[in-house]
Short mmCIF file of C-alpha atoms in Angstrom, two decimals:
data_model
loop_
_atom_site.label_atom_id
_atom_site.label_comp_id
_atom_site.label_asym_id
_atom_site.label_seq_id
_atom_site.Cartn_x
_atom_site.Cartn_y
_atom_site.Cartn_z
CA UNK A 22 1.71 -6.83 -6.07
CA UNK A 23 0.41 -10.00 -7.42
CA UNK A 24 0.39 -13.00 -5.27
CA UNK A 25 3.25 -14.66 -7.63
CA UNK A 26 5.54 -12.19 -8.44
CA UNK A 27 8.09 -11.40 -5.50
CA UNK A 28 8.53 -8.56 -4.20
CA UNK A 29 12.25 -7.25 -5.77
CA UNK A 30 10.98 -3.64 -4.57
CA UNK A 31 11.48 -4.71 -0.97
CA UNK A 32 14.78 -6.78 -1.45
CA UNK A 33 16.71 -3.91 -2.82
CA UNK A 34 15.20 -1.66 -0.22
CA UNK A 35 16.29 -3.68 2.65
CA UNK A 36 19.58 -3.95 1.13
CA UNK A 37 20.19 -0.47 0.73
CA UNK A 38 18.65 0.54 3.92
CA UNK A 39 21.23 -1.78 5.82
CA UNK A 40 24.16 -0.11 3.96
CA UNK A 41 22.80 3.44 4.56
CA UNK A 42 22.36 2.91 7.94
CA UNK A 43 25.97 1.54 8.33
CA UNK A 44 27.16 4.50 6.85
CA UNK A 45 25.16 7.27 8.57
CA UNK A 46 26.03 5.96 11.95
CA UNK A 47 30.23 5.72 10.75
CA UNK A 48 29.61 9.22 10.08
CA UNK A 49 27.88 10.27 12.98
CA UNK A 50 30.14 8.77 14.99
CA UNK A 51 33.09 10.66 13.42
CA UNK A 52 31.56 14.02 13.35
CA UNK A 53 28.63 13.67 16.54
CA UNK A 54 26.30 14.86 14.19
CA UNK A 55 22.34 14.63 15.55
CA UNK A 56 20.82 14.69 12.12
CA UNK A 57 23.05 11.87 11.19
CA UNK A 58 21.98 9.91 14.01
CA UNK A 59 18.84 10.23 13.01
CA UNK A 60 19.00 9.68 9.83
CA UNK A 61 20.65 6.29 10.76
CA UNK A 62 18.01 5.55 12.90
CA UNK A 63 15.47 6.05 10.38
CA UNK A 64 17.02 3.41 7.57
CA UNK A 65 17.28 1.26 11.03
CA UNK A 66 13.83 1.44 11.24
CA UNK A 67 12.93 1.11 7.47
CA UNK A 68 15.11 -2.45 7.45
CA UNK A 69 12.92 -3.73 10.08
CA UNK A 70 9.58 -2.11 8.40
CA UNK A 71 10.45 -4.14 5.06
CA UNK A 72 11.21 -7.36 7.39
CA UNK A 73 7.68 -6.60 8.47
CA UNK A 74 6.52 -6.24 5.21
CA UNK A 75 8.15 -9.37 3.89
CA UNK A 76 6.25 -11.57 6.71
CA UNK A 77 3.01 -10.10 5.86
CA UNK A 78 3.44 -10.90 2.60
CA UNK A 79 4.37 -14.15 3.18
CA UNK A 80 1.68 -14.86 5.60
CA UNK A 81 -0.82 -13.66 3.26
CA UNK A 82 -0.64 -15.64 0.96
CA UNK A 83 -1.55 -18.77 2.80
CA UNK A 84 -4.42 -20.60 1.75
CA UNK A 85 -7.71 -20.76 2.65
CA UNK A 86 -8.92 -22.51 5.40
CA UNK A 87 -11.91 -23.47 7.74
CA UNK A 88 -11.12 -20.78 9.97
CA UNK A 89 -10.40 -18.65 6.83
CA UNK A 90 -12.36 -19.33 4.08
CA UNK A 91 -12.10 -16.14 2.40
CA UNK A 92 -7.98 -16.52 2.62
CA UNK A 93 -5.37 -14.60 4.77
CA UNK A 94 -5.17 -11.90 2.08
CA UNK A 95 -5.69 -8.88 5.23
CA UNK A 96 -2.31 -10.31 6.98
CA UNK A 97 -0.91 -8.04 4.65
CA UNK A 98 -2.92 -5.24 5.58
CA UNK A 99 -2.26 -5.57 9.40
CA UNK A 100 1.38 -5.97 8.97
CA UNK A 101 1.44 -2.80 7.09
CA UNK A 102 -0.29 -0.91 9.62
CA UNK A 103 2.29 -2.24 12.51
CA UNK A 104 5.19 -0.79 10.07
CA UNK A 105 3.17 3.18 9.91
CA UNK A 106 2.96 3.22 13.74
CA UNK A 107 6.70 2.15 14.35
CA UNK A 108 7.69 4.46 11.28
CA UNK A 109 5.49 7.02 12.98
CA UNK A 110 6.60 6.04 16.84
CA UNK A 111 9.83 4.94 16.60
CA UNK A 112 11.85 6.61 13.52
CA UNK A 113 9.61 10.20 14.12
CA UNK A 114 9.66 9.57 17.87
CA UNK A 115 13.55 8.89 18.12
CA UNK A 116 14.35 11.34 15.39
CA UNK A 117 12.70 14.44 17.80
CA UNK A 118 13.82 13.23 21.12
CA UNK A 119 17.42 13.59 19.23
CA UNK A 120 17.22 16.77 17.86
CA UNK A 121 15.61 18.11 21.06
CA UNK A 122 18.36 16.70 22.93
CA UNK A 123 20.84 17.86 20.35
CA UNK A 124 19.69 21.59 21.09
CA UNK A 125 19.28 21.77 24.97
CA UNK A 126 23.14 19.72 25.44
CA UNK A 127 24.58 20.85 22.01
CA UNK A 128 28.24 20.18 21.17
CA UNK A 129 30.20 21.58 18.00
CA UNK A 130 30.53 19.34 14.48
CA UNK A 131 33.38 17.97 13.67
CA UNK A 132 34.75 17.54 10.15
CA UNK A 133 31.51 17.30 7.63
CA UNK A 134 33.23 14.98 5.01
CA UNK A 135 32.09 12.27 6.36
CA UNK A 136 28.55 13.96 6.78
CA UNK A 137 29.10 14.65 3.38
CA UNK A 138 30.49 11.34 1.68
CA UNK A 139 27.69 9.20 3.84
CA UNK A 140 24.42 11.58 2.66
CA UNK A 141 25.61 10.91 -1.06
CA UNK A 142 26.38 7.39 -0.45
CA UNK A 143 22.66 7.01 1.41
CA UNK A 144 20.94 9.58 -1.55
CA UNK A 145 22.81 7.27 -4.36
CA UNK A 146 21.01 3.86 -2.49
CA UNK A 147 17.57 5.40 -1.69
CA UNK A 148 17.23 6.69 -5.01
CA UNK A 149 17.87 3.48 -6.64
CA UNK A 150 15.28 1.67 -3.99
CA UNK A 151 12.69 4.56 -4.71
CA UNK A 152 12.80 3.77 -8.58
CA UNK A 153 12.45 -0.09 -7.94
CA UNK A 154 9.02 1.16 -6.29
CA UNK A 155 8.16 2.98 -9.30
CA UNK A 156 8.49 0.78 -11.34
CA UNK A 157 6.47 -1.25 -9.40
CA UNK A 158 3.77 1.60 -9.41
CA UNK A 159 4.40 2.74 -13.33
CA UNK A 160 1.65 1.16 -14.71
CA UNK A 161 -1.14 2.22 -12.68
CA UNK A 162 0.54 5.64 -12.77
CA UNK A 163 0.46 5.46 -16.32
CA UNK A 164 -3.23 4.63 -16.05
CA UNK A 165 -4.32 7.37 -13.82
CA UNK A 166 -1.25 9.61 -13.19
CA UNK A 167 1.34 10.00 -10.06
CA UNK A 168 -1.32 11.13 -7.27
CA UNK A 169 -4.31 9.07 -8.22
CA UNK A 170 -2.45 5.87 -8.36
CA UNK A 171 -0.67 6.36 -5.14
CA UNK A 172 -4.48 7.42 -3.41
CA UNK A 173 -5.96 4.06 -5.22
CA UNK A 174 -3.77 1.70 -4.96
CA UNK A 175 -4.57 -1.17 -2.82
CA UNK A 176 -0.94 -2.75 -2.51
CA UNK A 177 0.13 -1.20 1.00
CA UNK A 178 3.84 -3.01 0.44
CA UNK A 179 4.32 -0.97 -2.22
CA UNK A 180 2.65 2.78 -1.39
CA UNK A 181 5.04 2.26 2.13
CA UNK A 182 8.16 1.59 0.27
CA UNK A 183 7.35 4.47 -2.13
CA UNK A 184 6.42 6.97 0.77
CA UNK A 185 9.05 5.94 3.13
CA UNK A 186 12.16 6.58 0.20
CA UNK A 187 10.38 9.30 -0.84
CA UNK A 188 10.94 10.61 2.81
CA UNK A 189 14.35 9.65 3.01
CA UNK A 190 15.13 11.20 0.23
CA UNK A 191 13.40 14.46 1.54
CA UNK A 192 15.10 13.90 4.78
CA UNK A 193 18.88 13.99 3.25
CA UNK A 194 18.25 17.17 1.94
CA UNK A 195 17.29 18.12 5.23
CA UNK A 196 19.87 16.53 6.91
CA UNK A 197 22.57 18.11 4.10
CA UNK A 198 20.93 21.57 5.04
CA UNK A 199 21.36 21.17 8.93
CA UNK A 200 25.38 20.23 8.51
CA UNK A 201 26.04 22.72 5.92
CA UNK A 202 24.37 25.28 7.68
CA UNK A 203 25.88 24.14 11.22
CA UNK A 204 29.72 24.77 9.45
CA UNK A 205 28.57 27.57 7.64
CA UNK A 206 26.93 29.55 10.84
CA UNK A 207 29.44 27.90 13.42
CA UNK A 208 26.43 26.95 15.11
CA UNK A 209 24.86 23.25 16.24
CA UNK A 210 21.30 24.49 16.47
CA UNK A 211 20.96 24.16 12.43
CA UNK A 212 21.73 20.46 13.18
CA UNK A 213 19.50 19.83 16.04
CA UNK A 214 16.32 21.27 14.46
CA UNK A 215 17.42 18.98 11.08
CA UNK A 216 16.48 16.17 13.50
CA UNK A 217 13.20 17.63 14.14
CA UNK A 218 12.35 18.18 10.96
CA UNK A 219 13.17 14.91 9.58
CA UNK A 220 11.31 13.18 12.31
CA UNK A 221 8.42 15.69 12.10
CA UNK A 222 8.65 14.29 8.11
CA UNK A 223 8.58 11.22 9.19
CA UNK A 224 5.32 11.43 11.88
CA UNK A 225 3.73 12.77 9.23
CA UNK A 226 4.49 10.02 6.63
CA UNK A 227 3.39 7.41 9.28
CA UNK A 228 0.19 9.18 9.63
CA UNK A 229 -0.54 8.76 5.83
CA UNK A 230 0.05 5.89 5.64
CA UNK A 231 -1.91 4.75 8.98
CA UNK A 232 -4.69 6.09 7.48
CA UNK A 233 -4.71 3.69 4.42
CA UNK A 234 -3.82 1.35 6.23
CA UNK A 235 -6.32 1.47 8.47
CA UNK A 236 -9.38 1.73 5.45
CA UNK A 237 -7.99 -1.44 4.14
CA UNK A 238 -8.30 -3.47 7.52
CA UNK A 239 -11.58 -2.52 7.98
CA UNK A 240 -12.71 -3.69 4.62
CA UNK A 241 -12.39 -0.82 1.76
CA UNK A 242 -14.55 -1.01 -1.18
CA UNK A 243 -13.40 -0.98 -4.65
CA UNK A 244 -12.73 2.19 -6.76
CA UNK A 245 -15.58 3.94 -7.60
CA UNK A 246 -15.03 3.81 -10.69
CA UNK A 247 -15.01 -0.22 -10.82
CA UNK A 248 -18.14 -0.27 -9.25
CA UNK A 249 -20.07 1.89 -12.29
CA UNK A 250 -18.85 -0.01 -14.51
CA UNK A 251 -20.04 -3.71 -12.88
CA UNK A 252 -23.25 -1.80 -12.55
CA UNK A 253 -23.03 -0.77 -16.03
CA UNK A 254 -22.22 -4.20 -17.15
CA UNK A 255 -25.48 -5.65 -14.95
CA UNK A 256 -27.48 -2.97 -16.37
CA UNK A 257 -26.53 -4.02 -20.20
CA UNK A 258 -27.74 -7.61 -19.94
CA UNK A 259 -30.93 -7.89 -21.53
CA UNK A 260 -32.35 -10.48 -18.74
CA UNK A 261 -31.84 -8.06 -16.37
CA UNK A 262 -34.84 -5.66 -15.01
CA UNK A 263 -33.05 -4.29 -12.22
CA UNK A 264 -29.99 -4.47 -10.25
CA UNK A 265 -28.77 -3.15 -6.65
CA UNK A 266 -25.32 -1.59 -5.85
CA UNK A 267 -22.45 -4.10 -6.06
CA UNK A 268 -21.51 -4.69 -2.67
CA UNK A 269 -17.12 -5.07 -2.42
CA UNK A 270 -14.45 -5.78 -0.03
CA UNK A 271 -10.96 -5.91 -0.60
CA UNK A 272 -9.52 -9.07 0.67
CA UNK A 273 -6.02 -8.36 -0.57
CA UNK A 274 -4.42 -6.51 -3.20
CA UNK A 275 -5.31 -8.48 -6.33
CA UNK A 276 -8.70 -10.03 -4.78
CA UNK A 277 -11.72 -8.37 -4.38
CA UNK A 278 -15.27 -10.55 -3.03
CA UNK A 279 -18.37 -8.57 -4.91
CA UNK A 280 -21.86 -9.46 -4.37
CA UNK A 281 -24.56 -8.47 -6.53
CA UNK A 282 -28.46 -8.61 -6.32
CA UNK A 283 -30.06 -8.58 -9.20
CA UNK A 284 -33.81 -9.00 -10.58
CA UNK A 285 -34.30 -10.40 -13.38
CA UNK A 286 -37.22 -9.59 -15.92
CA UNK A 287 -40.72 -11.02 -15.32
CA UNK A 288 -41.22 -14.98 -16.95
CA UNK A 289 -37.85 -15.75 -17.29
CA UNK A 290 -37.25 -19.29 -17.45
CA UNK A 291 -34.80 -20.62 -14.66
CA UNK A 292 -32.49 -22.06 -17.95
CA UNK A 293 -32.29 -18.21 -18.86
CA UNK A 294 -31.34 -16.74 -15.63
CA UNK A 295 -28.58 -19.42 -15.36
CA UNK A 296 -27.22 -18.12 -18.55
CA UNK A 297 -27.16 -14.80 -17.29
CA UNK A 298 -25.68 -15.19 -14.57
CA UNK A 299 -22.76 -16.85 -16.12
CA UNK A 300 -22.59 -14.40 -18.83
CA UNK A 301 -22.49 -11.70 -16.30
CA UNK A 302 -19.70 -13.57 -14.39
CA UNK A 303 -17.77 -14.07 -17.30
CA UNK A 304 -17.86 -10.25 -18.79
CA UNK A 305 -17.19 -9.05 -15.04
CA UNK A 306 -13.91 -11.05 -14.60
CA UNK A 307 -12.82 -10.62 -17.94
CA UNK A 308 -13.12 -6.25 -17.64
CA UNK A 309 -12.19 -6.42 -13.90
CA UNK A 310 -10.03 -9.72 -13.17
CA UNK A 311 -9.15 -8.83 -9.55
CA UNK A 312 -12.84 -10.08 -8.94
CA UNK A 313 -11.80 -13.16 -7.95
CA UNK A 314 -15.22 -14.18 -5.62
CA UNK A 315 -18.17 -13.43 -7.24
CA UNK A 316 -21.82 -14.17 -5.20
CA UNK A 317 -25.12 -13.16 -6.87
CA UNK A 318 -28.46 -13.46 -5.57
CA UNK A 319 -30.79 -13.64 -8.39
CA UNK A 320 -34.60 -13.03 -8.08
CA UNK A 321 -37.15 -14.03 -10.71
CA UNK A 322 -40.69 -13.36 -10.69
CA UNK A 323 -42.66 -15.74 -12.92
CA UNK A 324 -46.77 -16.01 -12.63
CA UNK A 325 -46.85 -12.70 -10.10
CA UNK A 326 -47.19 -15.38 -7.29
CA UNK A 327 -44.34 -17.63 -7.41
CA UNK A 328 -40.59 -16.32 -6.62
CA UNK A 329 -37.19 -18.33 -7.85
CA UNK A 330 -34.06 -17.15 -5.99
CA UNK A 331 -30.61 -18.11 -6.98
CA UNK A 332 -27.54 -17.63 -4.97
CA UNK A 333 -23.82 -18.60 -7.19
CA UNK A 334 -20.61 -18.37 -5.67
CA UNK A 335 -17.80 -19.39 -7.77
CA UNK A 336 -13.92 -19.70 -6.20
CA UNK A 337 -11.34 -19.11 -8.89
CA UNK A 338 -7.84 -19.81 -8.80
CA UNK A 339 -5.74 -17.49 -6.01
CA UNK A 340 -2.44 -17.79 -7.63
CA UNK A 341 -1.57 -19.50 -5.66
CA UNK A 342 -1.99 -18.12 -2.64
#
């Protein structure tokens, strides 16, 4: 998500969240369903993952400072690994413990239509927050197709909102299945392993998303695919002899910090080297604008005694963040 735009993806998940939540609990409470209750307790949990969500996003888009020079870009990043462990502790946690419960003390359903009403209600809401996230996901999708973008995306906010309505969605169904089946069979066990399964769904959601998560916080490089072509780039310029591997980090969604060594080609006068450098800088951002720090250390060799280094470091505008 760009450091400008705001995040509307998040807004109208929250919202519907906090109106699917009111609903699932109305219903459980009329008909003591378990897979109701936790269903409710998962869109409980998703409001207060997005809150999350929302301060990390605010927070990283601070500015840099001397504690910070690099920016507060990975706020975002640790904010989104806090919401996978408490969708993965609390909404999986809670959503067993209830089911378990729900089998070894079970008790009969009572009327399913408001089981019923509340799951279309809650399917109507999450299905209008999961298209807000792909929207927000469409064009790198239309880039690279569905799985791809969701396994190279960098924007954590967004794969989270897409994963966890893409579970709730998922859990409905199963939630649907346990009631039906409960009336159908005369039987509360249907309901009770519902819970399970959507907190099973859940655990396993969370652990996804830990995962990449997790790679981003500890400094993830740029796609592979990125990186050939800045070495492909390098490689082109005809001051250029030779060129290591371009060294990234992501420091937020949009912002990646690259650092290149490069030698250039034997004589080369220091005017020459300065012009590659920019030209290199230049073509880089211009193919790959998420490069928004940019460090080179350039080596010369002139008589076959004498060595000129260059370092160049150039900030650019954060949008600002």
């Amino acid at each position: 998500m760009p450091a400008h735009e705001k995040p509307i993806a998040i807004y109208g998940a929250m919202v519907a969240n906090l109106a699917i939540a009111a609903t699932k609990f109305v219903a459980a409470g009329f008909t003591g369903s378990s897979a109701m209750i936790s269903e409710g307790i998962h869109s409980v949990v998703d409001t207060g993952n997005q809150l999350l969500l929302l301060l990390g996003i605010r927070r990283s888009r601070k500015p840099p400072d001397a504690g910070h020079p690099f920016g507060h870009g990975m706020e975002l990043y640790f904010w989104s690994l806090v919401v996978a462990m408490l969708l993965f502790g609390v909404g999986g946690g809670m959503s067993v413990y209830e089911g378990i419960t729900h089998l070894l003390h079970p008790h009969p359903l009572e009327d399913a239509t408001w089981n019923y009403a509340s799951l279309g209600i809650a399917f109507v809401f999450e299905g209008i927050s999961w298209m807000l996230a792909m929207r927000q996901l469409r064009p790198l999708i239309r880039e690279r197709g569905v799985w791809r973008a969701l396994r190279t995306s960098k924007d954590p906010s967004i794969l989270i909102l897409f994963f966890e309505d893409s579970a709730a969605l998922v859990g409905l169904v199963i939630a649907f299945l346990g009631v039906f089946l409960g009336h159908l069979w005369r039987t509360p066990v249907a309901d009770g392993i519902a819970s399970i399964l959507i907190g099973l769904l859940l655990a396993g959601v969370a652990s996804l998303l830990v995962h990449e998560s997790k790679g981003l916080l500890l400094g993830e490089s740029a796609d592979p695919e990125v990186l050939r072509d800045i070495r492909a780039i390098v490689d082109a310029d005809p001051a250029v002899d030779k060129a290591g591997y371009p060294l990234t980090m992501h420091l937020a969604p949009e912002e990646i910090l690259l650092n290149l060594e490069i030698d250039f080609r034997r004589g080369l006068p220091p005017g020459r080297i300065t012009e590659s450098i920019i030209r290199l800088e230049q073509e880089i951002r211009r193919r790959h604008p998420e490069m928004r720090r940019i460090f080179i250390e350039a080596r010369a060799l002139g008589d076959g005694s004498r060595s000129e280094e260059r370092r160049v470091g150039k900030s650019v505008d954060l949008g600002g963040r």
